[in-house]
């Protein structure tokens, strides 16, 4: 047990001293996850709101697929994107493998179904009179959509926060597509896996504390938005 | 001067058909739409609000034919009218912002929005809950806020679907007086639906009745 306590004590020292490598790893995690979540938000929220309004069997099938993809294993996404980006793959000549861009692509694929699927739920719970009311008061198509989005804001924010939580904590995509290159694609989760395998518990635990803190903050935000959307 | 002119208009909602062979609504007058439940009062107001497009016939608003396909012109015509729906929805924001919504859509200056919202809130006794979220209001309060949101637009035409439904009697007189005042002072054309024969008599210059889906004009108004 001693080495665990020792690891905890050392991790607090690492966090307190704000070592450049520690901060760099956290920054890469935040940057890649923010970009992939932002892309998933820009595309997933309008898509979710659009598909939620459709009544066709095709739309229902898409919603079912989105819900299924919410629990997509990260290594499957990693493998899929890897096969496209590797040298032998159809997009191999782009040279994206083991870059932050590849990590963003993989994390986007993870976040999109969550953001879109939860946006569907956020919109499905809205009052059907919102758009008619806006139009009856003189709103054009864009203005009525903006009001619709505004009314769904807490549910949509919860969707975005859930998407961020998913990609920030994943390891499969980052490891397979980023390659865990020090100072470039090494993020919190891949660094933790590496440091643990090296027996460097302190650094791993310090990163784990940051991961847990962010996960806690994300969950608190998610809960707040869910509460306000009811 | 006419506010609306409907010729051979036919609207369909599922199996229900509403017809108006020849209907003229004069500018600056108050019209009551009466008839039993399900006769088509709301459907007529939906057509007049230009939100529902008839399957046949011609609708003229003022001197212009309504051009449903030209969205810019259609929006311009719709913004000259204000429509209170039968079961109004208030947005998830405070009362003041709900009332200001239509004015902000029309890009009214902030000072004017404040002044007009304040005025209508005073007239309809809404000041005590100006900053309350609209979703926390009672049914009667919701109706008064929705009405305020419609009246504040000071539109050429006001279409009011059962505008005093659910409002306490003490406020009904206040609301009716305000609508009448807007008609008297600004020449606003008012078309309202009601189940109350006495309200139709108190408020309207003319009545429109709907029997078997056919809209007919009557000279029932006795207000003036």
CSV table of C-alpha atoms in Angstrom, one decimal:
chain,number,residue,atom,x,y,z
A,1,UNK,CA,0.0,0.0,0.0
A,2,UNK,CA,2.9,2.3,0.7
A,3,UNK,CA,3.7,3.0,-2.9
A,4,UNK,CA,0.1,4.1,-3.5
A,5,UNK,CA,0.3,6.6,-0.6
A,6,UNK,CA,3.7,7.7,-1.9
A,7,UNK,CA,2.2,8.1,-5.3
A,8,UNK,CA,-0.7,10.2,-3.9
A,9,UNK,CA,1.7,12.5,-2.0
A,10,UNK,CA,3.9,12.9,-5.1
A,11,UNK,CA,1.0,13.6,-7.3
A,12,UNK,CA,-0.1,16.5,-5.1
A,13,UNK,CA,3.5,17.9,-5.3
A,14,UNK,CA,3.3,17.6,-9.2
A,15,UNK,CA,-0.1,19.4,-9.3
A,16,UNK,CA,1.2,22.1,-6.9
A,17,UNK,CA,4.4,22.7,-8.8
A,18,UNK,CA,2.6,23.0,-12.1
A,19,UNK,CA,5.4,21.2,-14.1
A,20,UNK,CA,5.5,22.2,-17.7
A,21,UNK,CA,5.0,18.6,-19.0
A,22,UNK,CA,2.1,18.1,-16.7
A,23,UNK,CA,0.4,21.3,-17.8
A,24,UNK,CA,1.2,20.6,-21.5
A,25,UNK,CA,-0.5,17.2,-21.3
A,26,UNK,CA,-3.6,18.7,-19.7
A,27,UNK,CA,-3.6,21.5,-22.4
A,28,UNK,CA,-3.5,18.9,-25.2
A,29,UNK,CA,-6.4,17.0,-23.7
A,30,UNK,CA,-8.4,20.2,-23.3
A,31,UNK,CA,-7.6,21.5,-26.8
A,32,UNK,CA,-8.4,18.3,-28.7
A,33,UNK,CA,-11.6,17.7,-26.7
A,34,UNK,CA,-12.8,21.2,-27.1
A,35,UNK,CA,-12.3,21.3,-30.8
A,36,UNK,CA,-13.9,17.9,-31.4
A,37,UNK,CA,-16.9,18.8,-29.1
A,38,UNK,CA,-17.3,22.2,-30.9
A,39,UNK,CA,-17.4,20.4,-34.3
A,40,UNK,CA,-19.9,17.9,-33.0
A,41,UNK,CA,-22.0,20.7,-31.6
A,42,UNK,CA,-22.0,22.7,-34.8
A,43,UNK,CA,-23.1,19.7,-36.8
A,44,UNK,CA,-24.9,17.6,-34.2
A,45,UNK,CA,-27.3,20.1,-32.6
A,46,UNK,CA,-28.9,21.3,-35.9
A,47,UNK,CA,-29.0,17.7,-37.2
A,48,UNK,CA,-30.6,16.4,-33.9
A,49,UNK,CA,-33.2,19.3,-34.0
A,50,UNK,CA,-33.9,18.6,-37.7
A,51,UNK,CA,-34.3,14.9,-37.3
A,52,UNK,CA,-36.5,15.2,-34.2
A,53,UNK,CA,-39.1,17.0,-36.2
A,54,UNK,CA,-39.3,14.3,-38.9
A,55,UNK,CA,-42.0,11.7,-38.5
A,56,UNK,CA,-40.8,9.3,-41.2
A,57,UNK,CA,-39.7,5.7,-40.5
A,58,UNK,CA,-36.3,6.7,-41.9
A,59,UNK,CA,-35.9,9.4,-39.3
A,60,UNK,CA,-36.9,7.0,-36.6
A,61,UNK,CA,-34.3,4.5,-37.9
A,62,UNK,CA,-31.6,7.3,-37.8
A,63,UNK,CA,-32.5,8.1,-34.2
A,64,UNK,CA,-32.2,4.5,-33.3
A,65,UNK,CA,-28.8,4.4,-35.0
A,66,UNK,CA,-27.7,7.5,-33.1
A,67,UNK,CA,-28.7,6.0,-29.8
A,68,UNK,CA,-26.8,2.9,-30.6
A,69,UNK,CA,-23.7,4.8,-31.6
A,70,UNK,CA,-23.7,6.6,-28.2
A,71,UNK,CA,-22.1,3.6,-26.7
A,72,UNK,CA,-19.7,3.0,-29.6
A,73,UNK,CA,-16.4,1.4,-28.3
A,74,UNK,CA,-13.6,3.9,-28.6
A,75,UNK,CA,-11.2,1.3,-30.0
A,76,UNK,CA,-13.6,0.5,-32.8
A,77,UNK,CA,-13.7,4.1,-33.8
A,78,UNK,CA,-9.9,4.2,-33.5
A,79,UNK,CA,-9.6,1.1,-35.7
A,80,UNK,CA,-12.0,2.5,-38.2
A,81,UNK,CA,-10.4,5.9,-38.6
A,82,UNK,CA,-6.9,4.3,-38.4
A,83,UNK,CA,-7.8,2.1,-41.4
A,84,UNK,CA,-8.6,5.2,-43.4
A,85,UNK,CA,-5.6,7.3,-42.3
A,86,UNK,CA,-2.9,4.7,-42.3
A,87,UNK,CA,-0.4,4.8,-45.2
A,88,UNK,CA,-2.2,1.9,-46.9
A,89,UNK,CA,-5.6,3.5,-46.3
A,90,UNK,CA,-7.6,5.7,-48.8
A,91,UNK,CA,-6.7,8.9,-47.0
A,92,UNK,CA,-3.1,7.8,-46.1
A,93,UNK,CA,-1.5,10.4,-48.3
A,94,UNK,CA,-3.0,13.2,-46.2
A,95,UNK,CA,-0.5,12.2,-43.5
A,96,UNK,CA,-2.9,12.8,-40.7
A,97,UNK,CA,-2.2,9.6,-38.6
A,98,UNK,CA,-0.5,10.4,-35.3
A,99,UNK,CA,-1.5,14.0,-35.3
A,100,UNK,CA,-3.9,16.0,-33.2
A,101,UNK,CA,-6.2,16.3,-36.3
A,102,UNK,CA,-6.6,12.5,-36.3
A,103,UNK,CA,-7.5,12.6,-32.6
A,104,UNK,CA,-10.1,15.3,-33.3
A,105,UNK,CA,-11.6,13.3,-36.2
A,106,UNK,CA,-11.9,10.2,-33.9
A,107,UNK,CA,-13.3,12.1,-31.0
A,108,UNK,CA,-15.7,13.9,-33.3
A,109,UNK,CA,-17.1,10.5,-34.3
A,110,UNK,CA,-17.5,9.6,-30.7
A,111,UNK,CA,-19.1,12.9,-29.7
A,112,UNK,CA,-21.5,13.4,-32.6
A,113,UNK,CA,-24.0,10.7,-31.8
A,114,UNK,CA,-24.2,11.8,-28.2
A,115,UNK,CA,-24.7,15.5,-29.0
A,116,UNK,CA,-27.1,14.8,-31.9
A,117,UNK,CA,-29.0,12.0,-30.0
A,118,UNK,CA,-29.4,14.0,-26.8
A,119,UNK,CA,-30.4,17.1,-28.9
A,120,UNK,CA,-33.2,14.9,-30.3
A,121,UNK,CA,-34.4,14.2,-26.7
A,122,UNK,CA,-34.1,17.9,-25.8
A,123,UNK,CA,-36.3,19.0,-28.7
A,124,UNK,CA,-38.7,16.1,-28.3
A,125,UNK,CA,-39.6,17.4,-24.9
A,126,UNK,CA,-40.4,20.9,-26.2
A,127,UNK,CA,-43.8,22.4,-26.5
A,128,UNK,CA,-45.1,22.1,-30.1
A,129,UNK,CA,-46.5,25.7,-30.0
A,130,UNK,CA,-43.1,27.4,-29.8
A,131,UNK,CA,-42.5,28.0,-33.5
A,132,UNK,CA,-46.1,28.7,-34.3
A,133,UNK,CA,-46.1,31.3,-31.5
A,134,UNK,CA,-43.0,32.9,-32.7
A,135,UNK,CA,-44.3,33.0,-36.3
A,136,UNK,CA,-47.7,34.4,-35.1
A,137,UNK,CA,-45.8,37.3,-33.5
A,138,UNK,CA,-44.0,38.1,-36.7
A,139,UNK,CA,-40.8,35.9,-36.7
A,140,UNK,CA,-39.3,34.8,-40.0
A,141,UNK,CA,-37.9,31.3,-40.4
A,142,UNK,CA,-34.5,32.1,-38.9
A,143,UNK,CA,-36.0,34.0,-35.9
A,144,UNK,CA,-38.4,31.2,-35.1
A,145,UNK,CA,-35.6,28.7,-35.3
A,146,UNK,CA,-33.5,30.8,-32.9
A,147,UNK,CA,-36.4,30.9,-30.5
A,148,UNK,CA,-36.8,27.2,-30.8
A,149,UNK,CA,-33.1,26.7,-30.1
A,150,UNK,CA,-33.4,29.1,-27.1
A,151,UNK,CA,-36.2,27.1,-25.6
A,152,UNK,CA,-34.2,24.0,-26.0
A,153,UNK,CA,-31.0,25.6,-24.6
A,154,UNK,CA,-30.7,23.7,-21.3
A,155,UNK,CA,-31.3,20.3,-23.0
A,156,UNK,CA,-28.9,21.2,-25.8
A,157,UNK,CA,-26.2,22.4,-23.3
A,158,UNK,CA,-26.6,19.1,-21.4
A,159,UNK,CA,-26.0,17.3,-24.7
A,160,UNK,CA,-22.9,19.3,-25.4
A,161,UNK,CA,-21.5,18.7,-21.9
A,162,UNK,CA,-22.2,15.0,-22.2
A,163,UNK,CA,-20.4,14.9,-25.5
A,164,UNK,CA,-17.4,16.7,-24.0
A,165,UNK,CA,-17.3,14.3,-21.0
A,166,UNK,CA,-17.3,11.3,-23.3
A,167,UNK,CA,-14.3,12.5,-25.4
A,168,UNK,CA,-12.3,14.0,-22.6
A,169,UNK,CA,-12.2,10.7,-20.8
A,170,UNK,CA,-11.6,8.3,-23.7
A,171,UNK,CA,-8.3,6.6,-24.3
A,172,UNK,CA,-8.7,4.3,-27.3
A,173,UNK,CA,-9.0,6.9,-30.0
A,174,UNK,CA,-6.3,9.0,-28.6
A,175,UNK,CA,-3.9,6.1,-28.3
A,176,UNK,CA,-4.6,4.6,-31.8
A,177,UNK,CA,-4.8,7.8,-33.8
A,178,UNK,CA,-2.6,10.1,-31.8
A,179,UNK,CA,0.2,7.6,-31.0
A,180,UNK,CA,1.0,9.1,-27.6
A,181,UNK,CA,3.8,11.4,-28.9
A,182,UNK,CA,5.3,13.4,-26.0
A,183,UNK,CA,4.4,17.1,-26.2
A,184,UNK,CA,2.3,16.7,-29.3
A,185,UNK,CA,-0.4,14.0,-29.0
A,186,UNK,CA,0.1,12.8,-25.5
A,187,UNK,CA,-3.0,13.7,-23.5
A,188,UNK,CA,-4.2,12.9,-20.0
A,189,UNK,CA,-5.5,9.4,-20.7
A,190,UNK,CA,-2.7,8.2,-22.9
A,191,UNK,CA,-0.1,9.6,-20.5
A,192,UNK,CA,-1.8,7.9,-17.6
A,193,UNK,CA,-1.7,4.5,-19.4
A,194,UNK,CA,2.0,5.1,-20.2
A,195,UNK,CA,3.1,6.3,-16.8
A,196,UNK,CA,1.3,3.4,-15.1
A,197,UNK,CA,3.0,0.9,-17.3
A,198,UNK,CA,6.3,2.5,-16.4
A,199,UNK,CA,5.5,2.3,-12.7
A,200,UNK,CA,5.4,6.1,-12.4
A,201,UNK,CA,2.3,6.3,-10.3
A,202,UNK,CA,2.7,9.8,-9.1
A,203,UNK,CA,2.5,11.4,-12.5
A,204,UNK,CA,-0.4,9.1,-13.5
A,205,UNK,CA,-2.3,9.9,-10.3
A,206,UNK,CA,-1.8,13.6,-10.7
A,207,UNK,CA,-3.3,13.4,-14.2
A,208,UNK,CA,-6.0,11.2,-12.9
A,209,UNK,CA,-6.9,13.9,-10.3
A,210,UNK,CA,-7.3,16.5,-13.1
A,211,UNK,CA,-9.4,14.0,-15.2
A,212,UNK,CA,-11.7,13.3,-12.2
A,213,UNK,CA,-12.0,17.0,-11.4
A,214,UNK,CA,-13.0,17.8,-15.0
A,215,UNK,CA,-15.3,14.8,-15.1
A,216,UNK,CA,-16.9,16.0,-11.8
A,217,UNK,CA,-17.4,19.5,-13.1
A,218,UNK,CA,-18.8,18.2,-16.4
A,219,UNK,CA,-21.3,16.0,-14.4
A,220,UNK,CA,-22.3,18.8,-12.2
A,221,UNK,CA,-22.9,21.0,-15.2
A,222,UNK,CA,-24.8,18.2,-17.0
A,223,UNK,CA,-27.0,17.7,-13.9
A,224,UNK,CA,-27.7,21.5,-13.6
A,225,UNK,CA,-28.7,21.7,-17.3
A,226,UNK,CA,-30.9,18.6,-17.1
A,227,UNK,CA,-32.6,20.1,-14.0
A,228,UNK,CA,-33.3,23.4,-15.7
A,229,UNK,CA,-34.6,21.8,-18.9
A,230,UNK,CA,-37.4,20.0,-17.0
B,1,UNK,CA,-61.5,50.7,-46.9
B,2,UNK,CA,-61.2,47.0,-46.4
B,3,UNK,CA,-58.8,45.2,-44.1
B,4,UNK,CA,-59.6,41.8,-45.7
B,5,UNK,CA,-61.5,40.6,-48.7
B,6,UNK,CA,-62.0,36.8,-49.0
B,7,UNK,CA,-63.5,35.4,-52.3
B,8,UNK,CA,-64.5,31.8,-52.8
B,9,UNK,CA,-62.1,30.8,-50.1
B,10,UNK,CA,-62.0,27.2,-49.0
B,11,UNK,CA,-59.7,25.8,-46.2
B,12,UNK,CA,-59.3,22.2,-45.3
B,13,UNK,CA,-58.0,20.7,-42.1
B,14,UNK,CA,-58.4,16.9,-42.4
B,15,UNK,CA,-62.1,16.3,-42.9
B,16,UNK,CA,-63.1,19.7,-41.8
B,17,UNK,CA,-63.8,22.3,-44.5
B,18,UNK,CA,-64.3,26.0,-44.0
B,19,UNK,CA,-65.8,28.2,-46.7
B,20,UNK,CA,-66.2,31.9,-47.2
B,21,UNK,CA,-67.9,32.7,-50.5
B,22,UNK,CA,-67.6,36.5,-50.1
B,23,UNK,CA,-66.4,38.1,-46.9
B,24,UNK,CA,-65.3,41.7,-46.5
B,25,UNK,CA,-63.8,43.0,-43.2
B,26,UNK,CA,-63.7,46.8,-43.0
B,27,UNK,CA,-60.8,48.6,-41.6
B,28,UNK,CA,-61.2,50.1,-38.2
B,29,UNK,CA,-64.1,48.0,-37.2
B,30,UNK,CA,-64.6,45.3,-34.5
B,31,UNK,CA,-65.8,41.9,-35.6
B,32,UNK,CA,-66.9,39.1,-33.3
B,33,UNK,CA,-66.7,35.5,-34.7
B,34,UNK,CA,-69.3,33.3,-33.1
B,35,UNK,CA,-70.5,29.8,-33.4
B,36,UNK,CA,-70.6,26.5,-31.5
B,37,UNK,CA,-67.5,24.5,-30.5
B,38,UNK,CA,-65.6,23.1,-33.5
B,39,UNK,CA,-67.5,25.2,-36.0
B,40,UNK,CA,-64.3,26.8,-37.4
B,41,UNK,CA,-63.7,30.0,-35.5
B,42,UNK,CA,-60.1,29.3,-34.9
B,43,UNK,CA,-59.7,28.1,-38.5
B,44,UNK,CA,-61.0,31.4,-39.8
B,45,UNK,CA,-58.6,33.3,-37.6
B,46,UNK,CA,-55.8,31.1,-38.8
B,47,UNK,CA,-56.7,32.0,-42.4
B,48,UNK,CA,-56.9,35.7,-41.5
B,49,UNK,CA,-53.5,35.5,-39.8
B,50,UNK,CA,-52.1,34.1,-43.0
B,51,UNK,CA,-50.6,31.2,-41.1
B,52,UNK,CA,-52.9,28.7,-42.8
B,53,UNK,CA,-53.1,28.8,-46.6
B,54,UNK,CA,-56.6,28.1,-48.1
B,55,UNK,CA,-56.7,25.3,-50.7
B,56,UNK,CA,-58.8,27.5,-53.0
B,57,UNK,CA,-60.0,31.1,-53.4
B,58,UNK,CA,-58.4,34.5,-53.1
B,59,UNK,CA,-57.4,36.4,-49.9
B,60,UNK,CA,-56.7,40.1,-50.1
B,61,UNK,CA,-55.2,42.0,-47.1
B,62,UNK,CA,-55.7,45.7,-47.5
B,63,UNK,CA,-55.3,46.5,-51.2
B,64,UNK,CA,-52.9,43.6,-51.9
B,65,UNK,CA,-53.5,40.0,-52.7
B,66,UNK,CA,-51.8,37.7,-50.2
B,67,UNK,CA,-48.8,36.2,-51.8
B,68,UNK,CA,-48.0,33.0,-49.8
B,69,UNK,CA,-45.2,32.1,-52.1
B,70,UNK,CA,-43.3,35.4,-51.8
B,71,UNK,CA,-42.0,34.9,-48.2
B,72,UNK,CA,-40.7,38.5,-47.9
B,73,UNK,CA,-44.1,40.0,-48.9
B,74,UNK,CA,-45.9,37.5,-46.8
B,75,UNK,CA,-43.8,38.4,-43.7
B,76,UNK,CA,-44.4,42.1,-44.4
B,77,UNK,CA,-48.2,41.6,-44.4
B,78,UNK,CA,-48.1,39.3,-41.3
B,79,UNK,CA,-46.2,41.9,-39.4
B,80,UNK,CA,-49.0,44.3,-39.9
B,81,UNK,CA,-51.2,42.1,-37.9
B,82,UNK,CA,-51.0,40.6,-34.4
B,83,UNK,CA,-52.5,37.2,-33.6
B,84,UNK,CA,-53.4,35.8,-30.1
B,85,UNK,CA,-53.8,32.0,-30.4
B,86,UNK,CA,-56.5,30.2,-28.5
B,87,UNK,CA,-54.0,28.3,-26.3
B,88,UNK,CA,-51.1,30.7,-26.1
B,89,UNK,CA,-47.6,29.6,-25.3
B,90,UNK,CA,-45.3,31.8,-23.3
B,91,UNK,CA,-41.6,31.5,-23.9
B,92,UNK,CA,-39.3,30.3,-21.1
B,93,UNK,CA,-38.2,33.8,-20.2
B,94,UNK,CA,-39.5,36.5,-17.9
B,95,UNK,CA,-42.8,38.3,-18.5
B,96,UNK,CA,-41.2,41.5,-19.7
B,97,UNK,CA,-39.1,39.8,-22.3
B,98,UNK,CA,-42.1,37.8,-23.5
B,99,UNK,CA,-44.1,41.0,-24.1
B,100,UNK,CA,-41.1,42.6,-25.8
B,101,UNK,CA,-40.5,39.7,-28.2
B,102,UNK,CA,-42.6,40.8,-31.1
B,103,UNK,CA,-41.3,44.4,-30.9
B,104,UNK,CA,-37.7,43.2,-30.9
B,105,UNK,CA,-38.4,41.0,-34.0
B,106,UNK,CA,-39.4,44.2,-35.7
B,107,UNK,CA,-36.2,45.9,-34.6
B,108,UNK,CA,-37.9,48.6,-32.6
B,109,UNK,CA,-35.5,50.9,-30.7
B,110,UNK,CA,-34.7,49.7,-27.2
B,111,UNK,CA,-36.2,52.9,-25.6
B,112,UNK,CA,-39.4,52.5,-27.5
B,113,UNK,CA,-39.6,48.8,-26.5
B,114,UNK,CA,-39.2,49.7,-22.8
B,115,UNK,CA,-41.8,52.4,-23.0
B,116,UNK,CA,-44.4,50.4,-24.9
B,117,UNK,CA,-43.9,47.3,-22.7
B,118,UNK,CA,-44.2,49.4,-19.6
B,119,UNK,CA,-47.4,51.0,-20.8
B,120,UNK,CA,-49.2,47.7,-21.7
B,121,UNK,CA,-48.1,46.1,-18.4
B,122,UNK,CA,-49.6,49.0,-16.5
B,123,UNK,CA,-52.8,48.8,-18.5
B,124,UNK,CA,-53.2,45.1,-17.9
B,125,UNK,CA,-52.0,45.1,-14.3
B,126,UNK,CA,-48.9,42.9,-15.0
B,127,UNK,CA,-46.3,44.9,-13.2
B,128,UNK,CA,-46.2,42.8,-10.0
B,129,UNK,CA,-44.8,39.8,-11.9
B,130,UNK,CA,-42.8,41.6,-14.6
B,131,UNK,CA,-39.6,39.8,-13.7
B,132,UNK,CA,-41.1,36.4,-13.0
B,133,UNK,CA,-40.5,33.5,-15.4
B,134,UNK,CA,-43.5,33.1,-17.6
B,135,UNK,CA,-43.7,29.4,-16.9
B,136,UNK,CA,-44.5,30.0,-13.2
B,137,UNK,CA,-47.7,32.0,-14.0
B,138,UNK,CA,-51.3,30.8,-13.5
B,139,UNK,CA,-53.6,30.2,-16.4
B,140,UNK,CA,-55.3,33.5,-16.2
B,141,UNK,CA,-52.0,35.4,-15.8
B,142,UNK,CA,-50.6,33.5,-18.8
B,143,UNK,CA,-53.5,34.6,-20.9
B,144,UNK,CA,-53.1,38.3,-19.8
B,145,UNK,CA,-49.4,38.2,-20.6
B,146,UNK,CA,-50.0,36.6,-24.0
B,147,UNK,CA,-52.7,39.3,-24.7
B,148,UNK,CA,-50.2,42.0,-23.6
B,149,UNK,CA,-47.6,40.5,-26.0
B,150,UNK,CA,-50.2,40.8,-28.8
B,151,UNK,CA,-51.6,44.2,-28.0
B,152,UNK,CA,-48.1,45.8,-27.5
B,153,UNK,CA,-47.5,45.4,-31.2
B,154,UNK,CA,-50.1,48.1,-32.0
B,155,UNK,CA,-50.7,46.3,-35.3
B,156,UNK,CA,-53.2,47.4,-38.0
B,157,UNK,CA,-55.2,44.3,-37.3
B,158,UNK,CA,-55.6,42.3,-34.1
B,159,UNK,CA,-56.9,38.7,-34.3
B,160,UNK,CA,-57.9,37.5,-30.9
B,161,UNK,CA,-58.9,33.9,-30.3
B,162,UNK,CA,-61.1,33.8,-27.2
B,163,UNK,CA,-58.9,36.5,-25.6
B,164,UNK,CA,-60.6,36.6,-22.2
B,165,UNK,CA,-60.7,32.8,-21.7
B,166,UNK,CA,-59.6,32.0,-18.2
B,167,UNK,CA,-59.2,35.6,-17.1
B,168,UNK,CA,-60.8,36.7,-13.8
B,169,UNK,CA,-64.0,38.8,-14.3
B,170,UNK,CA,-62.3,41.8,-12.6
B,171,UNK,CA,-59.7,41.8,-15.4
B,172,UNK,CA,-62.1,41.1,-18.2
B,173,UNK,CA,-63.5,44.6,-18.2
B,174,UNK,CA,-60.0,46.1,-18.0
B,175,UNK,CA,-58.9,44.0,-21.0
B,176,UNK,CA,-62.0,44.7,-23.1
B,177,UNK,CA,-61.7,48.4,-22.4
B,178,UNK,CA,-58.1,48.4,-23.6
B,179,UNK,CA,-58.9,46.6,-26.8
B,180,UNK,CA,-61.8,49.0,-27.4
B,181,UNK,CA,-59.5,52.0,-26.7
B,182,UNK,CA,-57.0,50.7,-29.3
B,183,UNK,CA,-59.8,50.5,-31.8
B,184,UNK,CA,-61.1,53.9,-31.0
B,185,UNK,CA,-57.8,55.8,-30.8
B,186,UNK,CA,-55.7,54.0,-33.4
B,187,UNK,CA,-58.4,52.7,-35.7
B,188,UNK,CA,-57.1,49.1,-35.2
B,189,UNK,CA,-59.2,46.5,-36.9
B,190,UNK,CA,-60.2,43.8,-34.4
B,191,UNK,CA,-61.5,40.3,-35.2
B,192,UNK,CA,-62.1,38.2,-32.1
B,193,UNK,CA,-63.7,34.8,-31.5
B,194,UNK,CA,-66.0,34.3,-28.5
B,195,UNK,CA,-68.5,31.9,-27.0
B,196,UNK,CA,-70.1,34.8,-25.1
B,197,UNK,CA,-73.1,36.4,-26.9
B,198,UNK,CA,-72.9,39.3,-24.4
B,199,UNK,CA,-69.2,39.9,-25.1
B,200,UNK,CA,-69.9,39.9,-28.8
B,201,UNK,CA,-72.7,42.4,-28.2
B,202,UNK,CA,-70.6,44.7,-26.0
B,203,UNK,CA,-67.5,44.7,-28.1
B,204,UNK,CA,-68.4,44.2,-31.8
B,205,UNK,CA,-69.6,46.4,-34.6
B,206,UNK,CA,-70.3,43.3,-36.7
B,207,UNK,CA,-70.7,39.6,-36.2
B,208,UNK,CA,-69.5,36.8,-38.3
B,209,UNK,CA,-71.2,33.4,-37.7
B,210,UNK,CA,-70.0,30.1,-38.9
B,211,UNK,CA,-72.7,27.4,-39.7
B,212,UNK,CA,-71.8,24.1,-41.3
B,213,UNK,CA,-68.4,25.4,-42.2
B,214,UNK,CA,-69.7,28.5,-44.0
B,215,UNK,CA,-68.7,31.9,-42.8
B,216,UNK,CA,-71.6,34.5,-42.9
B,217,UNK,CA,-71.6,38.2,-42.0
B,218,UNK,CA,-74.4,39.5,-39.8
B,219,UNK,CA,-75.4,42.9,-38.6
B,220,UNK,CA,-75.6,41.8,-35.0
B,221,UNK,CA,-73.2,44.3,-33.4
B,222,UNK,CA,-74.9,46.8,-31.1
B,223,UNK,CA,-71.9,48.4,-29.6
B,224,UNK,CA,-72.3,51.8,-31.1
